[in-house]
Each structure stands twice: as structure tokens, then as C-alpha cells.
Amino acid sequence: MAPGLDGRRALRSAPASSLLAAAKSPALVSAGLLAASRICDNLSAMEPAAGQDPYLNHWADAAAAKTLAAHADAKVVTVAAGITPSGVVHVGNFREVITVDLVARALRDRGADVRFIYSWDDFDVLRKVPADMPQRDMLNDNLRRSISAVPDPYGEHDSYAGHNIAAFEKSLAPLGIQPEFIRQSQRYRAGAYAEGIRLALKHAADIRAVLNSVRDKTTANTRLEDGWLPLSGFCDNCGRDTLAFAVQDEWTVHYDCSACKHAADVDLRQGGNLKLPWRIDWPMRWAHERVCFEPGGKDHSTAGGSFDTAKDIVRVVYGWQAPEYVGYDFVRIKGRAGKISSSKGDVVTVSDCLEIYEPEVLRWMFVSFRPNTEFQISFDLDVITLYENFDRTRRIAYGVEPAKDAQARLVAQRTMQLASVDHRRIGEGDVLPFVPGFRHLSMTLQIFEGDLDKTVAYYAEAGQINGDESRRLTRQRARCVWNWIAEWGPDEFRYQLRREPKLRELSADEATCLARLLAPLRGREEIREDELVPTMKTLCEGTGLDNKTFLPVVYDLLIGRDKGPKLTTLITAIGPARALSLLAPSLPAGT
RNA sequence: GGGCCCGUAGCUCAGUCGGUAGAGCAACGGACUUUUAAUCCGUGGGUCGUCGGUUCGAUCCCGACCGGGCUCACCA
């Protein structure tokens, strides 16, 4: 398996099956009725209570309704995400976070007091060195140590885990996602989970029974022995997880390290390097933080998976109920060139995506697809279509483009609100901030050779920028478009203005047409696009040419190709003077 | 082998508290033409995987089956 794919195992996904199971529980039945009444309720439209508002009809709203139904008495609704930074944290892992973020927003929209925690499971062991990491020898020497204790191979952060964590947290900021980050290594070492560990040890037999009930169904059939303890951890001396445990008393555990022969007694209340194994760690933290909602990748959701055993353990050992669950599917990548994958790895990070996708568009993708739907993130020509679809949804939300019906507009508005960075709701009378289309920007950017200031100024001078937000968005998109052109744009999409004019011999007809084209440009400092349109319509009248046969001549003189961006826009953008300088030299004298 | 999810127009996906279904793209037709897979208008296209059951009525509920995916030691 490619190293990039290895990260998938660290994905905390919940299975779709859990959705079904949830739908059968009593709490969910009431949630379902709620949803039903929401849709059919056109009688009490005078007082759209939360939960009946057709605006709140997104899948995140449904998840929020279920969560509230199951935790009606919770003063604070805690929602949780968690990822293991055992390698580069990629855009697939991001689905965990964005899913929680969307549900958190939906909960707040219903008036809930929400706590959004993000658990960095950085107290895990380094089992394998990902293929795209530097300093492989050093990392190999650190196998079986906690990733929070392994040095950062880049030498920038406190640890291997810290490096991966920092990169991902940084990429979340522009997306408007601001959870409360918790590093499990710090919590465990500080003794915060002492009571959780004590209870696990006290109920070791129950835990064994739960885990063995799963194992009994496998062909491997490796039952946990009676002496097995729900513990793991790292040697205080050598840092490896090669420990054997024995319980001394309620709060004290003895261990022997098989690697360095170190032995010690650990008082759980003092903290230290002991922890619970994943299948117990997860439910312990549900109870500890009183988690009401947490998604999971589909690898966690199936019967016998970690969610399955965790929901039993949390009830039996910790007296808490498993959180509401949404399972999410994988995100795939399309359009990465095969060549670079070997050197860069298959991993695509959120930062990589933000080079091409503006934050709202990236969010929008995750908002649009139901969590249990697998989808692809593209870097090829699909990017254009995606932006165009996003813009259309945006126009519908603002009422600039007619929606099929009122509900369709509400859906567009809700979608755009959830996709927005600041969660601002679009209301009646709000003015759509102008943002150039992706295709148009790709052209103007190339005219200005990637100069963002000039590009934005161009739209401002054309009178299209309508406010600070419009200006900010235009600049932001321009940056993305330019990145895309530079790295992903096909050759047909790229062009460059000639720096020196080309002299081309023209036929009589061609000279005539070119002269007509240039006439309105002479003596002008600038010209508007609509002023050129009449010229274009009559350009070839009375000659043996038409636009289709003549324009390639013009494109050749301007950009050295036989076709290119819409000519009126091109000329308008470069200005009459520059156009004349490239085109006029080929005109025969006296024309 | 056990379990779960998915299977809706050519493609990517919505949707239906059960009353024979939609979007975008693609296709086709037309208009326009100011040519980077330009734009605009319009049209066609689905027995909602198969077979049964419940129902006045199922694509939506239940069962079986087929196909695809995932999962069932440890680690997360």
C-alpha cells in the first residue's frame, strides 16, 4: 500500500450502518417524527420553531435534531472529532472535522450551547514509517515509541506528532473551524484519565467479555486471556511500548519492560506514560467529556468494529451512552499527475486543496455530499465546472438566479451558509458580492501575468467590484485560479501575450478586416467591451472572410496561437495601445 | 463465514414522514456568435438492482437474492 493510503487507517470514521441502527432507536423515531412534521408543517408557519424550520433541513440539521433528541437534558452539547497524527493529516481526515463542524453549527442554530472538542490522539505508538517522511533511519530507530515522543524529522516542532498536528491546525484556520484542541499525550501524562483507567481495570473482566464476543466470531479466534488487562503505555526508561502489566492496588500498576528490563510502579493519579488501548480509550473519553455526537469513518462502524465494542464498554464500564453517530466515507483524489505521486506521496492535504479551492468552495463540497457518500476531489478541468456550480448555487441563494421553487432557494441558502467561513445567513435584500467566474479569471490573470493587484484593479475599473467583500473574494479566487493554471491547467488553457510584435503578411481581405478592428482603438487610452461588439459583428462584411477564418490571424499576432480568449475581453483588458502595438505593424502601409 | 453501507437518467449525485422521481454534466434540437469544452433557449431519456411480502397504493417499510464497497487479532 502506498504510504499515503496508510493514513486512512488513522481515519476515525463512522459507518453508515450506525445511521440505520440509530434510526431504529426510540430517540431517533421521535427525531424522525420531528423531521416529518418539519416538512408537512405549513399550518403553523407563523411560528417556525427550531426543528420545524424548513430552512434547517440539511443532513447536518437532521444529525443535530437526533443529537438533541438523545440528549434533551444536556446543558452543554459536546461534539467531538479525533484523529491520529501518525502521518501527514490529509483531506480524507478532514471529513471527520468538517462533519463535526457542520453538526456543531446546526446545533447552535437550534439554540444549543455547543462545545466542539478535537482530540489529537498523539499518545499512540509509531508502528510504521510513512514512505514520504525524511530521516527514515532516525524514525526507524524510534519505532514503538509514542509519536509525541519521537523527534520531528523536519526539526520544526516538539515532536513527530507535533509537526503533523501543526500543519493541519494551520490549514483549518482559513476554513473557519475553531475547535478546542486536546492532545491526548498531555492529558494522559497529567493523570487526567486516572479515574477512567481505574474503572477500566476494575471492569477488566467485563471489557474482556465484550472484546471476546467479537473475537469469537472471527476465524482468527484469538480470545483474550483471563489475565489480560486493558492497558498499554510506554516505558519511562526507553520509551517503547514493550510493557507487561500487573495491578498492585486500586491506583497502582506495576510494569516490566521487555526491551530494556526497566520496571516501575505507576500511581495512576500521578499520570505518566500509561494509557488505555484504543477500543477502551474511545469510550472512556466519551464518558469523560460527555460526548453527544461524534462521527466516524466507515472502518469503525461495522459490526465488531471499534464503535460496536465501544458502545457496550461505555455503558457497562462508564455508565454513559454512545454518542450520536454519523458515518462518513472516504474522499478520493482525481487529477493528480501520476509522476509526482512517487516523490510527493499520494497524500493530499487540506493546504494542497486550498491552493486551488477557495475555503468556501472546499467546504461546499463536503457540505453538498452526504457523509456516507464517497466523492472525488478533482484538480483537473472539473475544477472549472465545480466553481461554476458553486457560483450558480450562490446566485440562487441570493435570488439573482431564479430557483425552481421556494424550497430550492432555501436549500441553496442553507448550503451556502454552511459552506461559508463565518456562517453568515443570506437574507432577503442581501446583495450578491461580485466574484469573477473561474474561466474569466483564468483569462484576465494571464493577461496580467498573474499580477493579483492588476487583475483585481481590472474588475474594479470595469465597475464590477461591488464592495470590500467582493474585492476580497475576487483576490482570493484569483490566487486559486492562478495556482491552478500554473500547476494543473492544460496547455490549451495557457497563453502569453507576445512581447514583440510579429510581422505577418496579410491578404487584402485580412488587411481590411484588421484595419476595421483597429479603427476604434486608435487614439483611445482605454475602451469598453461593449464598444467593441458592434465592430466584431461587422468585421468581415463584404470580404471573403468571416470571423471564424479571420480571428485566428488576430490571435496569432497577439498570442501566437490560432485561438484564445474571447477577443473583445482580451483587447479590453490589455488596452488599445498594447493591442495596436502588436497588431498594427502587420498592416500594409496606407491601410 | 458473520456484519454493515451502497445499488435512482450515459456520468456524478439529490429526493421521497409510502401516492409511479429531480439537479448538474453529457446527448440531441434550435438561436446566437463577441472562439480557450463560449453563451442562451428547448427536448429526449429512468419498470428508482432482482424477486416476493405488508398496503387502497412502494422507488421509499419488511424478507430473500444479485452486484459493488467496507469491516470482523493488534494499532488507530
CSV table of N, CA and C in Angstrom, one decimal, chain A residues 14-99:
chain,number,residue,atom,x,y,z
A,14,ALA,N,-17.1,6.8,11.0
A,14,ALA,CA,-18.2,6.0,11.5
A,14,ALA,C,-19.0,5.5,10.3
A,15,PRO,N,-19.5,4.4,10.5
A,15,PRO,CA,-20.2,3.6,9.4
A,15,PRO,C,-21.6,4.1,9.2
A,16,ALA,N,-22.0,3.9,8.0
A,16,ALA,CA,-23.3,4.2,7.7
A,16,ALA,C,-24.3,3.3,8.4
A,17,SER,N,-23.8,2.1,8.7
A,17,SER,CA,-24.7,1.2,9.4
A,17,SER,C,-25.2,1.8,10.7
A,18,SER,N,-24.4,2.6,11.2
A,18,SER,CA,-24.8,3.2,12.5
A,18,SER,C,-26.0,4.1,12.3
A,19,LEU,N,-26.1,4.7,11.1
A,19,LEU,CA,-27.2,5.5,10.9
A,19,LEU,C,-28.5,4.7,10.9
A,20,LEU,N,-28.4,3.6,10.3
A,20,LEU,CA,-29.6,2.7,10.3
A,20,LEU,C,-29.9,2.3,11.7
A,21,ALA,N,-28.9,1.8,12.4
A,21,ALA,CA,-29.2,1.3,13.7
A,21,ALA,C,-29.8,2.5,14.6
A,22,ALA,N,-29.2,3.6,14.4
A,22,ALA,CA,-29.7,4.8,15.1
A,22,ALA,C,-31.2,5.1,14.8
A,23,ALA,N,-31.5,4.9,13.6
A,23,ALA,CA,-32.8,5.2,13.1
A,23,ALA,C,-33.9,4.3,13.8
A,24,LYS,N,-33.4,3.2,14.3
A,24,LYS,CA,-34.4,2.3,14.9
A,24,LYS,C,-34.6,2.6,16.4
A,25,SER,N,-33.7,3.3,17.0
A,25,SER,CA,-33.8,3.6,18.4
A,25,SER,C,-35.0,4.5,18.7
A,26,PRO,N,-35.6,4.4,19.9
A,26,PRO,CA,-36.7,5.3,20.2
A,26,PRO,C,-36.4,6.8,20.0
A,27,ALA,N,-35.2,7.2,20.4
A,27,ALA,CA,-34.8,8.6,20.3
A,27,ALA,C,-34.9,9.0,18.9
A,28,LEU,N,-34.5,8.1,18.0
A,28,LEU,CA,-34.5,8.5,16.6
A,28,LEU,C,-35.9,8.5,16.0
A,29,VAL,N,-36.7,7.7,16.5
A,29,VAL,CA,-38.1,7.7,16.0
A,29,VAL,C,-38.7,9.1,16.2
A,30,SER,N,-38.5,9.6,17.4
A,30,SER,CA,-39.0,10.9,17.7
A,30,SER,C,-38.4,12.0,16.8
A,31,ALA,N,-37.1,11.8,16.5
A,31,ALA,CA,-36.4,12.7,15.6
A,31,ALA,C,-37.0,12.6,14.2
A,32,GLY,N,-37.3,11.4,13.9
A,32,GLY,CA,-37.9,11.2,12.5
A,32,GLY,C,-39.2,11.9,12.4
A,33,LEU,N,-40.0,11.8,13.5
A,33,LEU,CA,-41.3,12.5,13.5
A,33,LEU,C,-41.1,14.0,13.4
A,34,LEU,N,-40.1,14.4,14.1
A,34,LEU,CA,-39.8,15.8,14.1
A,34,LEU,C,-39.5,16.3,12.7
A,35,ALA,N,-38.7,15.5,12.0
A,35,ALA,CA,-38.4,15.8,10.6
A,35,ALA,C,-39.6,15.8,9.8
A,36,ALA,N,-40.4,14.9,10.0
A,36,ALA,CA,-41.6,14.8,9.2
A,36,ALA,C,-42.5,16.0,9.4
A,37,SER,N,-42.7,16.4,10.6
A,37,SER,CA,-43.6,17.5,10.9
A,37,SER,C,-43.0,18.8,10.3
A,38,ARG,N,-41.7,18.8,10.2
A,38,ARG,CA,-41.0,19.9,9.7
A,38,ARG,C,-41.4,20.1,8.2
A,39,ILE,N,-41.5,19.0,7.5
A,39,ILE,CA,-41.8,19.1,6.1
A,39,ILE,C,-43.2,19.4,5.9
A,40,CYS,N,-44.1,18.7,6.6
A,40,CYS,CA,-45.5,18.8,6.3
A,40,CYS,C,-46.1,20.0,7.0
A,41,ASP,N,-45.3,20.7,7.8
A,41,ASP,CA,-45.9,21.7,8.6
A,41,ASP,C,-46.0,23.0,7.9
A,42,ASN,N,-47.1,23.2,7.2
A,42,ASN,CA,-47.3,24.5,6.6
A,42,ASN,C,-48.5,25.2,7.2
A,43,LEU,N,-49.0,24.6,8.3
A,43,LEU,CA,-50.1,25.2,9.0
A,43,LEU,C,-49.6,26.2,10.1
A,44,SER,N,-48.5,25.8,10.8
A,44,SER,CA,-48.1,26.6,11.8
A,44,SER,C,-46.8,27.4,11.4
A,45,ALA,N,-46.9,27.9,10.2
A,45,ALA,CA,-45.8,28.6,9.6
A,45,ALA,C,-45.6,29.9,10.3
A,46,MET,N,-46.5,30.3,11.1
A,46,MET,CA,-46.4,31.6,11.8
A,46,MET,C,-45.3,31.6,12.8
A,47,GLU,N,-45.1,30.4,13.4
A,47,GLU,CA,-44.1,30.3,14.4
A,47,GLU,C,-43.2,29.1,14.1
A,48,PRO,N,-42.2,29.4,13.2
A,48,PRO,CA,-41.3,28.3,12.9
A,48,PRO,C,-40.4,28.0,14.0
A,49,ALA,N,-40.7,27.1,14.9
A,49,ALA,CA,-39.8,26.7,16.0
A,49,ALA,C,-38.6,25.9,15.4
A,50,ALA,N,-37.6,26.0,16.1
A,50,ALA,CA,-36.4,25.3,15.7
A,50,ALA,C,-36.8,23.8,15.5
A,51,GLY,N,-36.4,23.2,14.5
A,51,GLY,CA,-36.7,21.8,14.2
A,51,GLY,C,-37.9,21.7,13.3
A,52,GLN,N,-38.6,22.8,13.1
A,52,GLN,CA,-39.7,22.8,12.2
A,52,GLN,C,-39.4,23.7,11.0
A,53,ASP,N,-38.4,24.4,11.1
A,53,ASP,CA,-38.0,25.4,10.1
A,53,ASP,C,-37.5,24.7,8.9
A,54,PRO,N,-38.2,24.8,7.8
A,54,PRO,CA,-37.7,24.1,6.6
A,54,PRO,C,-36.3,24.5,6.1
A,55,TYR,N,-35.9,25.7,6.6
A,55,TYR,CA,-34.6,26.1,6.3
A,55,TYR,C,-33.5,25.1,6.9
A,56,LEU,N,-33.9,24.6,8.0
A,56,LEU,CA,-32.9,23.7,8.7
A,56,LEU,C,-33.1,22.3,8.3
A,57,ASN,N,-32.9,22.0,7.1
A,57,ASN,CA,-33.2,20.7,6.5
A,57,ASN,C,-32.0,20.0,5.9
A,58,HIS,N,-30.9,20.4,6.2
A,58,HIS,CA,-29.7,19.8,5.7
A,58,HIS,C,-29.4,18.5,6.5
A,59,TRP,N,-28.5,17.7,6.0
A,59,TRP,CA,-28.2,16.4,6.7
A,59,TRP,C,-27.6,16.8,8.1
A,60,ALA,N,-26.9,17.8,8.1
A,60,ALA,CA,-26.3,18.2,9.4
A,60,ALA,C,-27.4,18.6,10.4
A,61,ASP,N,-28.5,19.2,9.9
A,61,ASP,CA,-29.6,19.5,10.7
A,61,ASP,C,-30.3,18.3,11.3
A,62,ALA,N,-30.4,17.3,10.4
A,62,ALA,CA,-31.0,16.0,10.8
A,62,ALA,C,-30.2,15.4,12.0
A,63,ALA,N,-28.8,15.4,11.8
A,63,ALA,CA,-28.0,14.9,12.8
A,63,ALA,C,-28.1,15.7,14.1
A,64,ALA,N,-28.2,17.0,14.0
A,64,ALA,CA,-28.4,17.8,15.1
A,64,ALA,C,-29.7,17.5,15.9
A,65,ALA,N,-30.7,17.3,15.1
A,65,ALA,CA,-32.0,17.0,15.7
A,65,ALA,C,-32.0,15.7,16.5
A,66,LYS,N,-31.3,14.7,15.9
A,66,LYS,CA,-31.2,13.4,16.6
A,66,LYS,C,-30.3,13.6,17.9
A,67,THR,N,-29.3,14.4,17.8
A,67,THR,CA,-28.4,14.5,18.9
A,67,THR,C,-29.2,15.2,20.1
A,68,LEU,N,-30.0,16.2,19.7
A,68,LEU,CA,-30.7,16.9,20.8
A,68,LEU,C,-31.8,16.0,21.3
A,69,ALA,N,-32.4,15.2,20.5
A,69,ALA,CA,-33.4,14.3,21.0
A,69,ALA,C,-32.8,13.3,22.0
A,70,ALA,N,-31.6,12.8,21.7
A,70,ALA,CA,-31.0,11.8,22.6
A,70,ALA,C,-30.4,12.5,23.8
A,71,HIS,N,-30.2,13.7,23.8
A,71,HIS,CA,-29.5,14.4,24.9
A,71,HIS,C,-30.3,15.7,25.3
A,72,ALA,N,-31.6,15.4,25.5
A,72,ALA,CA,-32.5,16.6,25.8
A,72,ALA,C,-32.1,17.3,27.0
A,73,ASP,N,-31.5,16.6,28.0
A,73,ASP,CA,-31.2,17.3,29.3
A,73,ASP,C,-29.8,17.9,29.3
A,74,ALA,N,-29.1,17.8,28.3
A,74,ALA,CA,-27.7,18.3,28.3
A,74,ALA,C,-27.7,19.8,28.3
A,75,LYS,N,-27.0,20.4,29.2
A,75,LYS,CA,-26.8,21.9,29.2
A,75,LYS,C,-25.9,22.3,28.1
A,76,VAL,N,-24.8,21.5,28.1
A,76,VAL,CA,-23.8,21.8,27.0
A,76,VAL,C,-23.7,20.6,26.1
A,77,VAL,N,-23.9,20.8,24.9
A,77,VAL,CA,-23.8,19.6,23.9
A,77,VAL,C,-22.4,19.5,23.4
A,78,THR,N,-21.7,18.5,23.8
A,78,THR,CA,-20.3,18.3,23.4
A,78,THR,C,-20.3,17.5,22.1
A,79,VAL,N,-19.6,18.0,21.1
A,79,VAL,CA,-19.4,17.3,19.9
A,79,VAL,C,-17.9,17.1,19.7
A,80,ALA,N,-17.5,15.9,19.2
A,80,ALA,CA,-16.1,15.6,19.2
A,80,ALA,C,-15.6,15.0,17.9
A,81,ALA,N,-14.4,15.4,17.6
A,81,ALA,CA,-13.7,14.8,16.4
A,81,ALA,C,-12.3,14.3,17.0
A,82,GLY,N,-11.8,13.4,16.3
A,82,GLY,CA,-10.5,12.9,16.7
A,82,GLY,C,-9.7,12.2,15.6
A,83,ILE,N,-8.4,12.5,15.6
A,83,ILE,CA,-7.6,12.0,14.5
A,83,ILE,C,-6.2,11.6,15.1
A,84,THR,N,-5.7,10.6,14.6
A,84,THR,CA,-4.3,10.2,15.0
A,84,THR,C,-3.3,10.8,14.0
A,85,PRO,N,-2.4,11.6,14.5
A,85,PRO,CA,-1.4,12.2,13.7
A,85,PRO,C,-0.2,11.3,13.4
A,86,SER,N,-0.5,10.1,13.0
A,86,SER,CA,0.6,9.2,12.8
A,86,SER,C,1.3,9.4,11.5
A,87,GLY,N,0.8,10.3,10.7
A,87,GLY,CA,1.4,10.7,9.4
A,87,GLY,C,0.9,12.0,9.0
A,88,VAL,N,1.1,12.4,7.8
A,88,VAL,CA,0.6,13.6,7.3
A,88,VAL,C,-0.9,13.6,7.4
A,89,VAL,N,-1.6,14.5,8.0
A,89,VAL,CA,-3.0,14.5,8.1
A,89,VAL,C,-3.6,15.1,6.8
A,90,HIS,N,-4.4,14.3,6.2
A,90,HIS,CA,-4.8,14.7,4.8
A,90,HIS,C,-6.3,15.1,4.7
A,91,VAL,N,-6.7,15.3,3.5
A,91,VAL,CA,-8.0,15.8,3.3
A,91,VAL,C,-9.1,14.8,3.6
A,92,GLY,N,-8.7,13.5,3.6
A,92,GLY,CA,-9.7,12.5,4.0
A,92,GLY,C,-10.0,12.6,5.4
A,93,ASN,N,-8.9,12.8,6.2
A,93,ASN,CA,-9.1,13.0,7.7
A,93,ASN,C,-10.0,14.3,7.9
A,94,PHE,N,-9.9,15.2,7.0
A,94,PHE,CA,-10.6,16.5,7.2
A,94,PHE,C,-12.1,16.2,7.2
A,95,ARG,N,-12.6,15.2,6.6
A,95,ARG,CA,-14.0,14.9,6.6
A,95,ARG,C,-14.5,14.7,8.0
A,96,GLU,N,-13.7,14.1,8.9
A,96,GLU,CA,-14.1,14.0,10.3
A,96,GLU,C,-14.3,15.4,10.9
A,97,VAL,N,-13.5,16.3,10.7
A,97,VAL,CA,-13.5,17.6,11.3
A,97,VAL,C,-14.7,18.4,10.7
A,98,ILE,N,-14.8,18.4,9.4
A,98,ILE,CA,-15.8,19.3,8.8
A,98,ILE,C,-17.2,18.7,9.2
A,99,THR,N,-17.3,17.4,9.3
A,99,THR,CA,-18.6,16.8,9.7
A,99,THR,C,-19.0,17.3,11.1
